[in-house]
């Protein structure tokens, strides 16, 4: 019985070893399986990395440049050069002036006046037309005298004197022609009853002639002229505000009231300077005392 028991013990020990090995194997497998499950679970619970999605920026639209369409002519024709402007002349005005002179010679004063007015209208502006305008105003002044119209005569002779002064200072007419026109203006002003201005204009006309002669003499004798009036300073003159050239509208584009005022003022100022220069010098103290003593002797 003991032997049986030992045999059973041997078998039991062998079985125990087998069971122990199997248990160890099973335990290892269980541990491995558990570790694998944990690792799998850990991987499942782990969040995937966030990947930012970058949206590509669209490029700015490029404007399409369209080149202009240039039409190329099949045959290029060079432009013709512009014709130079025709020179301004006073031929038409002079033709009308000639017709007026012929009508005046024939005794047709109405036709002559109309032709002279036409010449004055056709005279181009500026110095180109001043010469023919000067002649037309002179003719109209003479016609006014013939018609016994002193008012119109003063108007047109005044315009003639203003035009003559302008042409004289620009060297277009002689001093004598200028002086003659001023003298006609003086006569017409006197016929209107303004003797003071008429006298000043007459003196102006004479002074123009005398100064021109003195200038010629100085050039011949090679010496300077000496006019006492030139040494007198500026003088104040009282000129009337009358404007005779403004009476007829046909003269408005040719002469102005300012031109006439300049001519009148110059005549009056020149006369005043001459009067002042020609006046005797004031007496000295000795001359005044001698005169007073002489007067006392006569009274005693």
XYZ file of C-alpha atoms in Angstrom:
300
model
C 0.000 0.000 0.000
C 2.895 2.145 0.628
C 4.314 1.328 -2.721
C 0.991 2.184 -4.274
C 0.959 5.378 -2.522
C 4.473 6.237 -3.621
C 3.515 5.357 -7.155
C 0.551 7.594 -6.912
C 2.734 10.314 -5.468
C 5.198 9.969 -8.319
C 2.356 10.224 -10.764
C 0.944 13.121 -8.898
C 4.272 14.900 -8.857
C 4.584 14.375 -12.551
C 1.100 15.652 -13.137
C 1.777 18.605 -10.903
C 4.794 19.543 -12.916
C 2.773 19.250 -16.089
C -0.081 21.251 -14.663
C 2.376 23.846 -13.397
C 4.019 24.154 -16.799
C 0.656 24.394 -18.476
C -0.476 27.000 -15.977
C 2.671 28.989 -16.527
C 2.197 28.814 -20.273
C -1.413 29.818 -19.966
C -0.433 32.647 -17.638
C 2.139 33.905 -20.075
C -0.378 33.759 -22.860
C -2.921 35.574 -20.717
C -0.416 38.243 -19.805
C 0.637 38.654 -23.403
C -2.964 38.851 -24.515
C -3.794 41.375 -21.810
C -0.770 43.497 -22.745
C -1.764 43.329 -26.387
C -5.313 44.394 -25.555
C -4.030 47.282 -23.460
C -1.702 48.417 -26.221
C -4.492 48.186 -28.766
C -6.826 50.108 -26.482
C -4.167 52.714 -25.912
C -3.735 53.142 -29.625
C -7.470 53.467 -30.083
C -7.775 56.083 -27.372
C -4.882 58.133 -28.771
C -6.142 61.106 -30.894
C -4.726 61.497 -34.350
C -2.595 64.661 -34.893
C -4.528 67.686 -36.134
C -3.460 68.596 -39.609
C -4.234 72.228 -40.562
C -5.603 72.481 -44.011
C -3.914 75.346 -45.891
C -6.196 76.977 -48.409
C -4.186 78.198 -51.364
C -4.563 82.002 -51.998
C -5.851 82.745 -55.443
C -3.543 85.144 -57.368
C -4.821 88.655 -58.130
C -6.532 88.924 -61.477
C -4.264 90.363 -64.122
C -5.863 93.027 -66.272
C -5.608 92.212 -69.837
C -3.934 95.040 -71.723
C -5.388 95.453 -75.131
C -3.167 97.327 -77.491
C -4.987 100.018 -79.497
C -5.683 99.157 -83.015
C -3.871 101.553 -85.271
C -5.124 101.766 -88.744
C -2.246 102.126 -91.081
C -3.319 103.960 -94.191
C -2.337 102.343 -97.374
C -1.056 105.655 -98.703
C 0.225 108.449 -96.454
C -0.541 111.909 -97.824
C 1.449 114.804 -96.333
C -0.804 117.690 -95.173
C -0.613 120.797 -97.236
C 1.136 123.709 -95.488
C -1.203 126.383 -94.193
C -1.325 129.436 -96.361
C 0.229 132.510 -94.721
C -2.317 135.106 -93.587
C -2.901 137.817 -96.101
C -1.440 141.158 -95.042
C -3.868 143.762 -93.757
C -4.113 146.652 -96.182
C -6.080 149.862 -96.440
C -6.796 149.594 -100.167
C -10.579 149.427 -99.743
C -10.553 152.427 -97.418
C -8.387 154.420 -99.808
C -10.698 153.548 -102.700
C -13.663 154.922 -100.721
C -11.619 158.005 -99.848
C -10.871 158.577 -103.525
C -14.572 158.237 -104.410
C -15.476 160.786 -101.720
C -12.929 163.282 -103.047
C -14.398 162.932 -106.536
C -17.950 163.414 -105.233
C -16.880 166.492 -103.274
C -15.244 168.002 -106.352
C -18.486 167.379 -108.272
C -20.490 169.230 -105.631
C -22.288 166.136 -104.295
C -21.679 166.744 -100.604
C -24.057 164.024 -99.442
C -22.329 161.357 -101.524
C -18.941 162.677 -100.479
C -19.825 162.480 -96.783
C -21.089 158.923 -97.204
C -17.888 157.891 -98.983
C -15.665 159.481 -96.329
C -17.610 157.719 -93.599
C -17.202 154.446 -95.469
C -13.456 155.037 -95.704
C -13.331 155.668 -91.964
C -15.226 152.433 -91.340
C -13.070 150.341 -93.699
C -9.777 151.652 -92.309
C -8.058 148.698 -90.566
C -7.258 149.071 -86.873
C -3.889 150.283 -85.677
C -1.271 152.317 -87.504
C -2.166 150.609 -90.793
C -5.484 152.435 -90.888
C -4.615 155.583 -88.939
C -3.287 157.447 -91.974
C -6.416 157.006 -94.104
C -8.595 157.653 -91.032
C -6.705 160.918 -90.505
C -7.507 162.015 -94.059
C -11.157 160.933 -93.786
C -11.746 162.869 -90.541
C -10.130 165.971 -92.048
C -12.412 165.764 -95.096
C -15.466 165.291 -92.881
C -14.448 168.363 -90.871
C -14.229 170.505 -93.993
C -17.622 169.219 -95.165
C -19.140 170.163 -91.791
C -17.784 173.705 -92.169
C -19.304 173.900 -95.649
C -22.647 172.792 -94.230
C -22.254 175.380 -91.447
C -22.195 172.736 -88.752
C -19.476 173.895 -86.296
C -20.313 171.167 -83.801
C -19.567 168.359 -86.274
C -16.539 170.283 -87.529
C -15.090 170.385 -84.007
C -15.806 166.666 -83.608
C -13.965 165.563 -86.735
C -11.131 168.102 -86.477
C -10.640 166.997 -82.886
C -10.374 163.378 -84.061
C -7.927 164.470 -86.767
C -5.713 166.233 -84.193
C -5.693 163.169 -81.940
C -4.752 160.882 -84.846
C -2.095 163.356 -86.003
C -0.561 163.434 -82.532
C -0.412 159.638 -82.490
C 1.195 159.473 -85.936
C 3.617 162.298 -85.135
C 5.024 160.589 -82.048
C 5.442 157.364 -84.024
C 7.314 159.245 -86.776
C 4.655 158.766 -89.475
C 3.934 162.429 -90.259
C 5.931 165.684 -90.211
C 5.747 168.316 -87.454
C 4.064 170.716 -89.855
C 1.260 168.256 -90.633
C 0.739 167.766 -86.921
C 0.709 171.517 -86.249
C -1.774 172.157 -89.065
C -4.230 169.586 -87.697
C -3.984 171.097 -84.204
C -4.611 174.556 -85.655
C -7.783 173.347 -87.383
C -8.937 171.906 -84.078
C -8.223 175.268 -82.430
C -10.292 177.118 -85.033
C -13.221 174.731 -84.633
C -13.075 175.048 -80.832
C -13.049 178.829 -81.117
C -16.126 178.722 -83.359
C -17.922 176.922 -80.530
C -17.170 179.821 -78.161
C -14.382 178.231 -76.081
C -11.754 180.888 -76.601
C -9.474 179.775 -73.744
C -8.982 176.269 -75.104
C -8.765 177.616 -78.637
C -5.895 179.920 -77.615
C -4.074 177.056 -75.898
C -4.415 174.835 -78.970
C -3.196 177.633 -81.251
C -0.147 178.140 -79.034
C 0.404 174.376 -79.103
C 0.393 174.373 -82.908
C 2.875 177.262 -83.067
C 5.111 175.620 -80.472
C 5.216 172.399 -82.497
C 6.501 174.287 -85.513
C 9.009 176.419 -83.581
C 10.430 173.449 -81.726
C 10.804 171.502 -84.964
C 12.708 174.415 -86.511
C 14.890 174.740 -83.409
C 15.690 171.044 -83.620
C 16.816 171.409 -87.222
C 18.937 174.433 -86.318
C 20.566 172.614 -83.425
C 21.542 169.770 -85.730
C 23.011 172.162 -88.266
C 24.859 174.241 -85.657
C 25.720 171.176 -83.567
C 24.505 172.653 -80.299
C 21.708 171.944 -77.880
C 18.461 173.846 -77.972
C 17.645 175.991 -74.992
C 13.943 176.534 -74.380
C 13.087 178.391 -71.166
C 9.776 176.548 -70.903
C 11.583 173.237 -70.485
C 13.204 174.434 -67.271
C 9.805 175.041 -65.695
C 8.550 172.134 -63.652
C 5.173 170.497 -63.912
C 2.253 172.876 -63.792
C -1.347 172.149 -62.931
C -3.899 173.063 -65.535
C -7.682 172.956 -65.399
C -8.925 171.150 -68.493
C -12.608 170.792 -69.185
C -14.163 167.372 -69.167
C -15.576 167.875 -72.646
C -15.092 165.015 -75.125
C -15.854 166.094 -78.669
C -14.689 162.870 -80.342
C -17.357 160.952 -78.456
C -20.188 162.730 -80.223
C -20.163 160.518 -83.308
C -20.280 156.703 -82.832
C -18.245 156.149 -85.996
C -15.149 157.349 -84.101
C -15.444 155.077 -81.055
C -13.141 152.376 -82.441
C -10.552 154.847 -83.713
C -10.038 157.487 -81.003
C -11.095 157.799 -77.378
C -11.904 160.543 -74.897
C -8.655 159.717 -73.077
C -6.698 160.447 -76.262
C -8.427 163.798 -76.618
C -7.879 164.657 -72.971
C -4.160 163.942 -73.395
C -3.919 166.320 -76.367
C -5.837 169.094 -74.619
C -3.885 168.702 -71.393
C -0.584 168.801 -73.237
C -1.540 172.010 -75.023
C -2.685 173.731 -71.826
C 0.365 172.617 -69.840
C 2.779 173.760 -72.535
C 1.101 177.163 -72.683
C 1.224 177.527 -68.911
C 4.930 176.649 -68.783
C 5.674 179.124 -71.541
C 3.768 181.902 -69.767
C 5.603 181.163 -66.550
C 8.957 181.066 -68.299
C 8.279 184.323 -70.172
C 7.200 186.192 -67.062
C 9.809 188.658 -65.670
C 11.695 187.493 -62.576
C 10.485 188.816 -59.218
C 12.186 192.069 -58.081
C 15.107 191.884 -55.706
C 15.091 193.488 -52.253
C 17.089 196.497 -53.471
C 14.676 197.022 -56.340
C 11.682 196.879 -53.999
C 13.238 199.418 -51.586
C 14.125 201.760 -54.436
C 10.589 201.559 -55.746
C 9.120 202.269 -52.317
C 11.417 205.280 -51.840
C 10.440 206.619 -55.222
C 6.766 206.312 -54.383
C 7.292 208.158 -51.056
C 9.136 210.978 -52.806
C 6.276 211.441 -55.225
C 3.788 211.522 -52.397
C 5.747 214.180 -50.413
